[in-house]
């Protein structure tokens, strides 16, 4: 039996294989960043809603200030106002502190001025709102 010659098969040309791994990786990274951003915003919002316990206590005590006892009201307002003052109300609070200086460090103090008392009460209402 004669030997048959081997038939060689041709080498096939290179075929493009679709590879979407780069796009999948980019989508995975984008999704992870989006999820992280949502979690950070949720955490910050939740944290902002919870009031600082010192601020809550200061608001409670400011709401129950007795304006008939001028000296006590002025000292308590000066002490507790720092806890409830926000950056928006800081200038108002500083003005009130300057106006209240005449009621401090004296043995006998005059009754609280009605306009000043109204400003203090307005500051407390603003602090309660936010």
PDB file of C-alpha atoms in Angstrom, residues 37-122:
ATOM      1  CA  UNK A  37     -22.018  59.204  46.251  1.00  0.00           C
ATOM      2  CA  UNK A  38     -25.594  58.220  47.127  1.00  0.00           C
ATOM      3  CA  UNK A  39     -24.454  56.670  50.405  1.00  0.00           C
ATOM      4  CA  UNK A  40     -22.400  59.737  51.354  1.00  0.00           C
ATOM      5  CA  UNK A  41     -25.301  62.090  50.593  1.00  0.00           C
ATOM      6  CA  UNK A  42     -27.704  59.894  52.565  1.00  0.00           C
ATOM      7  CA  UNK A  43     -25.333  59.796  55.528  1.00  0.00           C
ATOM      8  CA  UNK A  44     -24.773  63.559  55.497  1.00  0.00           C
ATOM      9  CA  UNK A  45     -28.497  64.241  55.286  1.00  0.00           C
ATOM     10  CA  UNK A  46     -29.247  61.860  58.114  1.00  0.00           C
ATOM     11  CA  UNK A  47     -26.499  63.364  60.235  1.00  0.00           C
ATOM     12  CA  UNK A  48     -27.749  66.883  59.568  1.00  0.00           C
ATOM     13  CA  UNK A  49     -31.286  65.983  60.643  1.00  0.00           C
ATOM     14  CA  UNK A  50     -30.140  64.710  64.003  1.00  0.00           C
ATOM     15  CA  UNK A  51     -29.627  67.623  66.324  1.00  0.00           C
ATOM     16  CA  UNK A  52     -26.649  67.931  68.552  1.00  0.00           C
ATOM     17  CA  UNK A  53     -27.763  67.010  72.103  1.00  0.00           C
ATOM     18  CA  UNK A  54     -26.148  70.175  73.454  1.00  0.00           C
ATOM     19  CA  UNK A  55     -28.086  72.246  70.936  1.00  0.00           C
ATOM     20  CA  UNK A  56     -31.342  70.517  71.852  1.00  0.00           C
ATOM     21  CA  UNK A  57     -30.764  71.185  75.554  1.00  0.00           C
ATOM     22  CA  UNK A  58     -29.794  74.806  74.850  1.00  0.00           C
ATOM     23  CA  UNK A  59     -32.964  75.328  72.791  1.00  0.00           C
ATOM     24  CA  UNK A  60     -35.087  73.810  75.534  1.00  0.00           C
ATOM     25  CA  UNK A  61     -33.524  76.092  78.153  1.00  0.00           C
ATOM     26  CA  UNK A  62     -33.739  79.169  75.910  1.00  0.00           C
ATOM     27  CA  UNK A  63     -37.434  78.541  75.341  1.00  0.00           C
ATOM     28  CA  UNK A  64     -38.006  78.543  79.090  1.00  0.00           C
ATOM     29  CA  UNK A  65     -36.020  81.715  79.838  1.00  0.00           C
ATOM     30  CA  UNK A  66     -37.555  83.892  82.545  1.00  0.00           C
ATOM     31  CA  UNK A  67     -37.213  87.468  81.308  1.00  0.00           C
ATOM     32  CA  UNK A  68     -38.418  88.887  84.624  1.00  0.00           C
ATOM     33  CA  UNK A  69     -35.067  87.978  86.174  1.00  0.00           C
ATOM     34  CA  UNK A  70     -32.957  90.191  83.925  1.00  0.00           C
ATOM     35  CA  UNK A  71     -29.505  89.195  85.107  1.00  0.00           C
ATOM     36  CA  UNK A  72     -30.189  85.466  84.918  1.00  0.00           C
ATOM     37  CA  UNK A  73     -31.867  85.791  81.513  1.00  0.00           C
ATOM     38  CA  UNK A  74     -28.936  87.766  80.100  1.00  0.00           C
ATOM     39  CA  UNK A  75     -26.302  85.335  81.379  1.00  0.00           C
ATOM     40  CA  UNK A  76     -28.250  82.268  80.267  1.00  0.00           C
ATOM     41  CA  UNK A  77     -28.913  83.772  76.846  1.00  0.00           C
ATOM     42  CA  UNK A  78     -25.225  84.625  76.432  1.00  0.00           C
ATOM     43  CA  UNK A  79     -24.147  81.129  77.417  1.00  0.00           C
ATOM     44  CA  UNK A  80     -26.756  79.115  75.532  1.00  0.00           C
ATOM     45  CA  UNK A  81     -26.878  81.305  72.444  1.00  0.00           C
ATOM     46  CA  UNK A  82     -23.487  80.038  71.330  1.00  0.00           C
ATOM     47  CA  UNK A  83     -24.887  76.521  70.967  1.00  0.00           C
ATOM     48  CA  UNK A  84     -27.812  77.519  68.770  1.00  0.00           C
ATOM     49  CA  UNK A  85     -26.224  80.266  66.667  1.00  0.00           C
ATOM     50  CA  UNK A  86     -25.774  79.286  63.036  1.00  0.00           C
ATOM     51  CA  UNK A  87     -23.475  81.011  60.546  1.00  0.00           C
ATOM     52  CA  UNK A  88     -26.510  82.923  59.232  1.00  0.00           C
ATOM     53  CA  UNK A  89     -27.514  84.184  62.697  1.00  0.00           C
ATOM     54  CA  UNK A  90     -24.008  84.703  64.065  1.00  0.00           C
ATOM     55  CA  UNK A  91     -23.929  88.448  63.318  1.00  0.00           C
ATOM     56  CA  UNK A  92     -27.304  88.967  65.021  1.00  0.00           C
ATOM     57  CA  UNK A  93     -26.086  87.048  68.030  1.00  0.00           C
ATOM     58  CA  UNK A  94     -22.924  89.173  68.249  1.00  0.00           C
ATOM     59  CA  UNK A  95     -25.017  92.351  68.137  1.00  0.00           C
ATOM     60  CA  UNK A  96     -27.248  91.020  70.898  1.00  0.00           C
ATOM     61  CA  UNK A  97     -24.231  90.152  73.038  1.00  0.00           C
ATOM     62  CA  UNK A  98     -22.862  93.657  72.628  1.00  0.00           C
ATOM     63  CA  UNK A  99     -26.229  95.155  73.590  1.00  0.00           C
ATOM     64  CA  UNK A 100     -26.478  92.880  76.641  1.00  0.00           C
ATOM     65  CA  UNK A 101     -23.120  93.978  78.075  1.00  0.00           C
ATOM     66  CA  UNK A 102     -24.754  96.758  80.106  1.00  0.00           C
ATOM     67  CA  UNK A 103     -26.715  94.125  82.040  1.00  0.00           C
ATOM     68  CA  UNK A 104     -23.660  92.084  83.015  1.00  0.00           C
ATOM     69  CA  UNK A 105     -21.100  92.423  85.797  1.00  0.00           C
ATOM     70  CA  UNK A 106     -23.266  94.688  87.949  1.00  0.00           C
ATOM     71  CA  UNK A 107     -24.855  94.083  91.278  1.00  0.00           C
ATOM     72  CA  UNK A 108     -28.151  95.758  90.376  1.00  0.00           C
ATOM     73  CA  UNK A 109     -29.366  95.832  86.781  1.00  0.00           C
ATOM     74  CA  UNK A 110     -32.319  97.696  85.243  1.00  0.00           C
ATOM     75  CA  UNK A 111     -35.195  95.714  83.726  1.00  0.00           C
ATOM     76  CA  UNK A 112     -34.630  94.365  80.250  1.00  0.00           C
ATOM     77  CA  UNK A 113     -35.456  96.811  77.462  1.00  0.00           C
ATOM     78  CA  UNK A 114     -38.602  95.742  75.549  1.00  0.00           C
ATOM     79  CA  UNK A 115     -36.942  96.093  72.134  1.00  0.00           C
ATOM     80  CA  UNK A 116     -33.941  94.058  73.267  1.00  0.00           C
ATOM     81  CA  UNK A 117     -36.222  91.432  74.765  1.00  0.00           C
ATOM     82  CA  UNK A 118     -38.104  91.228  71.449  1.00  0.00           C
ATOM     83  CA  UNK A 119     -34.817  90.769  69.556  1.00  0.00           C
ATOM     84  CA  UNK A 120     -33.773  88.001  71.926  1.00  0.00           C
ATOM     85  CA  UNK A 121     -37.105  86.237  71.488  1.00  0.00           C
ATOM     86  CA  UNK A 122     -36.847  86.594  67.700  1.00  0.00           C
TER      87      UNK A 122
END
